[in-house]
Amino acid sequence: MASVRAVLIDIDGVLTVSWEPLPGAVAALREIREAGLGVALVTNTTSRTRASLAEVLVGAGFPVRAEDILTAPAATASYLADHCPGARCTLLNSGDIAEDLAGVTLVGGEAEDVDVVVLGGAGPEFGYSALDHAFGHLQRGARLVAMHRNLYWRTEDGLRLDAGAFLAGLEQAARTEAEVTGKPSPAFFEAALARLGVCAGEALMVGDDIESDVLAAQRAGLTGVLVKTGKYLPETHRSASGTPDHVIESFADLPALLAASAEQ
């Protein structure tokens, strides 16, 4: 912790819930910025583009720019360009993220010649017909690329079901395994570290999802910090596949954790 030069931060459930700032989050991020630490906001959010996210966060008082944000859709575009150049892709997602999928050839779900089925975040679009079309493409040999495996997320109205629940069913039915581009993919963390110009041992990851945010980051060599906000549940914490390096009540407590570690 004493060698930390950069902080990777999840957005939804850590800085905000339903895009409203959590208590103390704005001040904590300002303090981290003023300390000279690098900042990257790393999110599996698939309902907004990087520019849209930055606009909302700045409006709430957070000191961020679009360049500070790495989204699962942006990571997916890079992945498809590298691994499936020129592929015809059908996207199942809730929200308009076309801006972050620049360069990806998108076709409708009912098209016949689909090379890749791309799953984003869940919403009303995840009905039987759309999922059945996706299943048909997978049966005909299309690859399955998922932006994340999140089972649920936290809103002001409580937990809501996410795409990971549908992804598991598609994988089992089509006897295939998705290529995951967002968290917990190691490549996602590596991309964020490369943007910041630091190695894994010089960065920590702050998240509310113990598996996809924290333990995945620890496996990639980062220090993991779990916050008890957002989708955090005590039972999920107890049954997790590992132990976070640090657990704090909220993001507002991060500056104190960093300061205490520096003193040690």
PDB file of C-alpha atoms in Angstrom, residues 33-144:
ATOM      1  CA  ARG A  33      -6.563  13.664  -6.926  1.00  0.00           C
ATOM      2  CA  GLU A  34      -4.888  16.312  -4.782  1.00  0.00           C
ATOM      3  CA  ALA A  35      -2.533  13.662  -3.393  1.00  0.00           C
ATOM      4  CA  GLY A  36      -1.210  13.202  -6.928  1.00  0.00           C
ATOM      5  CA  LEU A  37      -2.442   9.650  -7.420  1.00  0.00           C
ATOM      6  CA  GLY A  38      -3.465   8.447 -10.854  1.00  0.00           C
ATOM      7  CA  VAL A  39      -7.172   7.692 -11.216  1.00  0.00           C
ATOM      8  CA  ALA A  40      -9.030   5.378 -13.561  1.00  0.00           C
ATOM      9  CA  LEU A  41     -12.751   4.738 -13.315  1.00  0.00           C
ATOM     10  CA  VAL A  42     -13.257   1.148 -14.451  1.00  0.00           C
ATOM     11  CA  THR A  43     -16.849   0.107 -14.920  1.00  0.00           C
ATOM     12  CA  ASN A  44     -18.960  -2.695 -16.350  1.00  0.00           C
ATOM     13  CA  THR A  45     -21.761  -0.181 -16.880  1.00  0.00           C
ATOM     14  CA  THR A  46     -23.194  -0.744 -20.353  1.00  0.00           C
ATOM     15  CA  SER A  47     -26.073   1.739 -20.398  1.00  0.00           C
ATOM     16  CA  ARG A  48     -23.978   4.876 -21.052  1.00  0.00           C
ATOM     17  CA  THR A  49     -20.959   5.882 -23.119  1.00  0.00           C
ATOM     18  CA  ARG A  50     -17.753   7.192 -21.571  1.00  0.00           C
ATOM     19  CA  ALA A  51     -18.665  10.754 -22.560  1.00  0.00           C
ATOM     20  CA  SER A  52     -22.137  10.411 -21.058  1.00  0.00           C
ATOM     21  CA  LEU A  53     -20.736   8.970 -17.835  1.00  0.00           C
ATOM     22  CA  ALA A  54     -18.240  11.821 -17.530  1.00  0.00           C
ATOM     23  CA  GLU A  55     -21.004  14.382 -18.062  1.00  0.00           C
ATOM     24  CA  VAL A  56     -23.148  12.859 -15.306  1.00  0.00           C
ATOM     25  CA  LEU A  57     -20.245  12.550 -12.869  1.00  0.00           C
ATOM     26  CA  VAL A  58     -18.975  16.078 -13.471  1.00  0.00           C
ATOM     27  CA  GLY A  59     -22.511  17.358 -12.956  1.00  0.00           C
ATOM     28  CA  ALA A  60     -22.503  15.612  -9.574  1.00  0.00           C
ATOM     29  CA  GLY A  61     -19.233  17.310  -8.621  1.00  0.00           C
ATOM     30  CA  PHE A  62     -16.706  14.545  -9.325  1.00  0.00           C
ATOM     31  CA  PRO A  63     -13.354  15.712 -10.779  1.00  0.00           C
ATOM     32  CA  VAL A  64     -13.251  13.370 -13.795  1.00  0.00           C
ATOM     33  CA  ARG A  65     -12.836  13.456 -17.564  1.00  0.00           C
ATOM     34  CA  ALA A  66     -13.999  11.024 -20.219  1.00  0.00           C
ATOM     35  CA  GLU A  67     -10.347   9.994 -20.648  1.00  0.00           C
ATOM     36  CA  ASP A  68     -10.329   8.767 -17.035  1.00  0.00           C
ATOM     37  CA  ILE A  69     -13.063   6.209 -17.735  1.00  0.00           C
ATOM     38  CA  LEU A  70     -12.638   2.694 -19.094  1.00  0.00           C
ATOM     39  CA  THR A  71     -15.950   1.003 -19.844  1.00  0.00           C
ATOM     40  CA  ALA A  72     -16.722  -2.595 -20.713  1.00  0.00           C
ATOM     41  CA  PRO A  73     -18.126  -1.495 -24.123  1.00  0.00           C
ATOM     42  CA  ALA A  74     -14.890   0.359 -24.974  1.00  0.00           C
ATOM     43  CA  ALA A  75     -12.863  -2.679 -23.912  1.00  0.00           C
ATOM     44  CA  THR A  76     -15.161  -4.866 -26.015  1.00  0.00           C
ATOM     45  CA  ALA A  77     -14.553  -2.751 -29.122  1.00  0.00           C
ATOM     46  CA  SER A  78     -10.790  -3.145 -28.678  1.00  0.00           C
ATOM     47  CA  TYR A  79     -11.158  -6.875 -28.083  1.00  0.00           C
ATOM     48  CA  LEU A  80     -13.274  -7.402 -31.202  1.00  0.00           C
ATOM     49  CA  ALA A  81     -10.848  -5.377 -33.322  1.00  0.00           C
ATOM     50  CA  ASP A  82      -7.956  -7.540 -32.131  1.00  0.00           C
ATOM     51  CA  HIS A  83      -9.612 -10.971 -32.083  1.00  0.00           C
ATOM     52  CA  CYS A  84     -12.476 -10.765 -34.606  1.00  0.00           C
ATOM     53  CA  PRO A  85     -11.532  -8.111 -37.200  1.00  0.00           C
ATOM     54  CA  GLY A  86     -14.326  -7.473 -39.675  1.00  0.00           C
ATOM     55  CA  ALA A  87     -16.769  -9.764 -37.856  1.00  0.00           C
ATOM     56  CA  ARG A  88     -20.516  -9.223 -38.173  1.00  0.00           C
ATOM     57  CA  CYS A  89     -21.749  -8.770 -34.597  1.00  0.00           C
ATOM     58  CA  THR A  90     -25.202  -8.689 -33.110  1.00  0.00           C
ATOM     59  CA  LEU A  91     -25.533  -6.787 -29.840  1.00  0.00           C
ATOM     60  CA  LEU A  92     -27.987  -7.535 -27.041  1.00  0.00           C
ATOM     61  CA  ASN A  93     -27.804  -4.640 -24.600  1.00  0.00           C
ATOM     62  CA  SER A  94     -29.943  -2.151 -22.725  1.00  0.00           C
ATOM     63  CA  GLY A  95     -28.830   1.385 -23.581  1.00  0.00           C
ATOM     64  CA  ASP A  96     -27.200   3.182 -26.508  1.00  0.00           C
ATOM     65  CA  ILE A  97     -23.450   2.534 -26.470  1.00  0.00           C
ATOM     66  CA  ALA A  98     -22.732   2.775 -30.214  1.00  0.00           C
ATOM     67  CA  GLU A  99     -20.244   5.604 -29.631  1.00  0.00           C
ATOM     68  CA  ASP A 100     -18.022   3.302 -27.555  1.00  0.00           C
ATOM     69  CA  LEU A 101     -18.281   0.507 -30.150  1.00  0.00           C
ATOM     70  CA  ALA A 102     -16.699   2.504 -32.964  1.00  0.00           C
ATOM     71  CA  GLY A 103     -15.331   0.220 -35.652  1.00  0.00           C
ATOM     72  CA  VAL A 104     -17.567  -2.734 -34.763  1.00  0.00           C
ATOM     73  CA  THR A 105     -19.869  -3.990 -37.542  1.00  0.00           C
ATOM     74  CA  LEU A 106     -23.286  -4.335 -35.922  1.00  0.00           C
ATOM     75  CA  VAL A 107     -26.210  -6.187 -37.517  1.00  0.00           C
ATOM     76  CA  GLY A 108     -29.697  -6.930 -36.259  1.00  0.00           C
ATOM     77  CA  GLY A 109     -30.396  -9.946 -34.104  1.00  0.00           C
ATOM     78  CA  GLU A 110     -32.527 -11.510 -36.820  1.00  0.00           C
ATOM     79  CA  ALA A 111     -29.741 -11.387 -39.439  1.00  0.00           C
ATOM     80  CA  GLU A 112     -28.691 -14.739 -40.841  1.00  0.00           C
ATOM     81  CA  ASP A 113     -24.901 -14.399 -41.082  1.00  0.00           C
ATOM     82  CA  VAL A 114     -23.760 -13.420 -37.596  1.00  0.00           C
ATOM     83  CA  ASP A 115     -20.178 -14.133 -36.518  1.00  0.00           C
ATOM     84  CA  VAL A 116     -20.314 -12.898 -32.923  1.00  0.00           C
ATOM     85  CA  VAL A 117     -23.097 -12.536 -30.362  1.00  0.00           C
ATOM     86  CA  VAL A 118     -22.205  -9.681 -27.979  1.00  0.00           C
ATOM     87  CA  LEU A 119     -23.985  -9.469 -24.625  1.00  0.00           C
ATOM     88  CA  GLY A 120     -24.004  -6.176 -22.750  1.00  0.00           C
ATOM     89  CA  GLY A 121     -26.135  -5.169 -19.766  1.00  0.00           C
ATOM     90  CA  ALA A 122     -29.606  -6.557 -19.148  1.00  0.00           C
ATOM     91  CA  GLY A 123     -32.868  -4.685 -19.455  1.00  0.00           C
ATOM     92  CA  PRO A 124     -36.251  -4.949 -21.196  1.00  0.00           C
ATOM     93  CA  GLU A 125     -34.483  -5.964 -24.424  1.00  0.00           C
ATOM     94  CA  PHE A 126     -33.582  -9.340 -22.879  1.00  0.00           C
ATOM     95  CA  GLY A 127     -36.876 -10.999 -23.839  1.00  0.00           C
ATOM     96  CA  TYR A 128     -37.462 -14.538 -25.077  1.00  0.00           C
ATOM     97  CA  SER A 129     -37.316 -13.668 -28.769  1.00  0.00           C
ATOM     98  CA  ALA A 130     -33.975 -11.825 -28.522  1.00  0.00           C
ATOM     99  CA  LEU A 131     -32.389 -14.535 -26.389  1.00  0.00           C
ATOM    100  CA  ASP A 132     -33.696 -17.251 -28.691  1.00  0.00           C
ATOM    101  CA  HIS A 133     -32.199 -15.492 -31.735  1.00  0.00           C
ATOM    102  CA  ALA A 134     -28.882 -15.282 -29.878  1.00  0.00           C
ATOM    103  CA  PHE A 135     -29.124 -18.987 -29.035  1.00  0.00           C
ATOM    104  CA  GLY A 136     -29.745 -19.772 -32.710  1.00  0.00           C
ATOM    105  CA  HIS A 137     -26.636 -17.871 -33.798  1.00  0.00           C
ATOM    106  CA  LEU A 138     -24.544 -19.723 -31.213  1.00  0.00           C
ATOM    107  CA  GLN A 139     -25.878 -23.064 -32.442  1.00  0.00           C
ATOM    108  CA  ARG A 140     -24.739 -22.099 -35.948  1.00  0.00           C
ATOM    109  CA  GLY A 141     -21.198 -21.442 -34.728  1.00  0.00           C
ATOM    110  CA  ALA A 142     -21.157 -17.771 -33.722  1.00  0.00           C
ATOM    111  CA  ARG A 143     -18.761 -16.772 -30.942  1.00  0.00           C
ATOM    112  CA  LEU A 144     -20.158 -15.484 -27.651  1.00  0.00           C
TER     113      LEU A 144
END
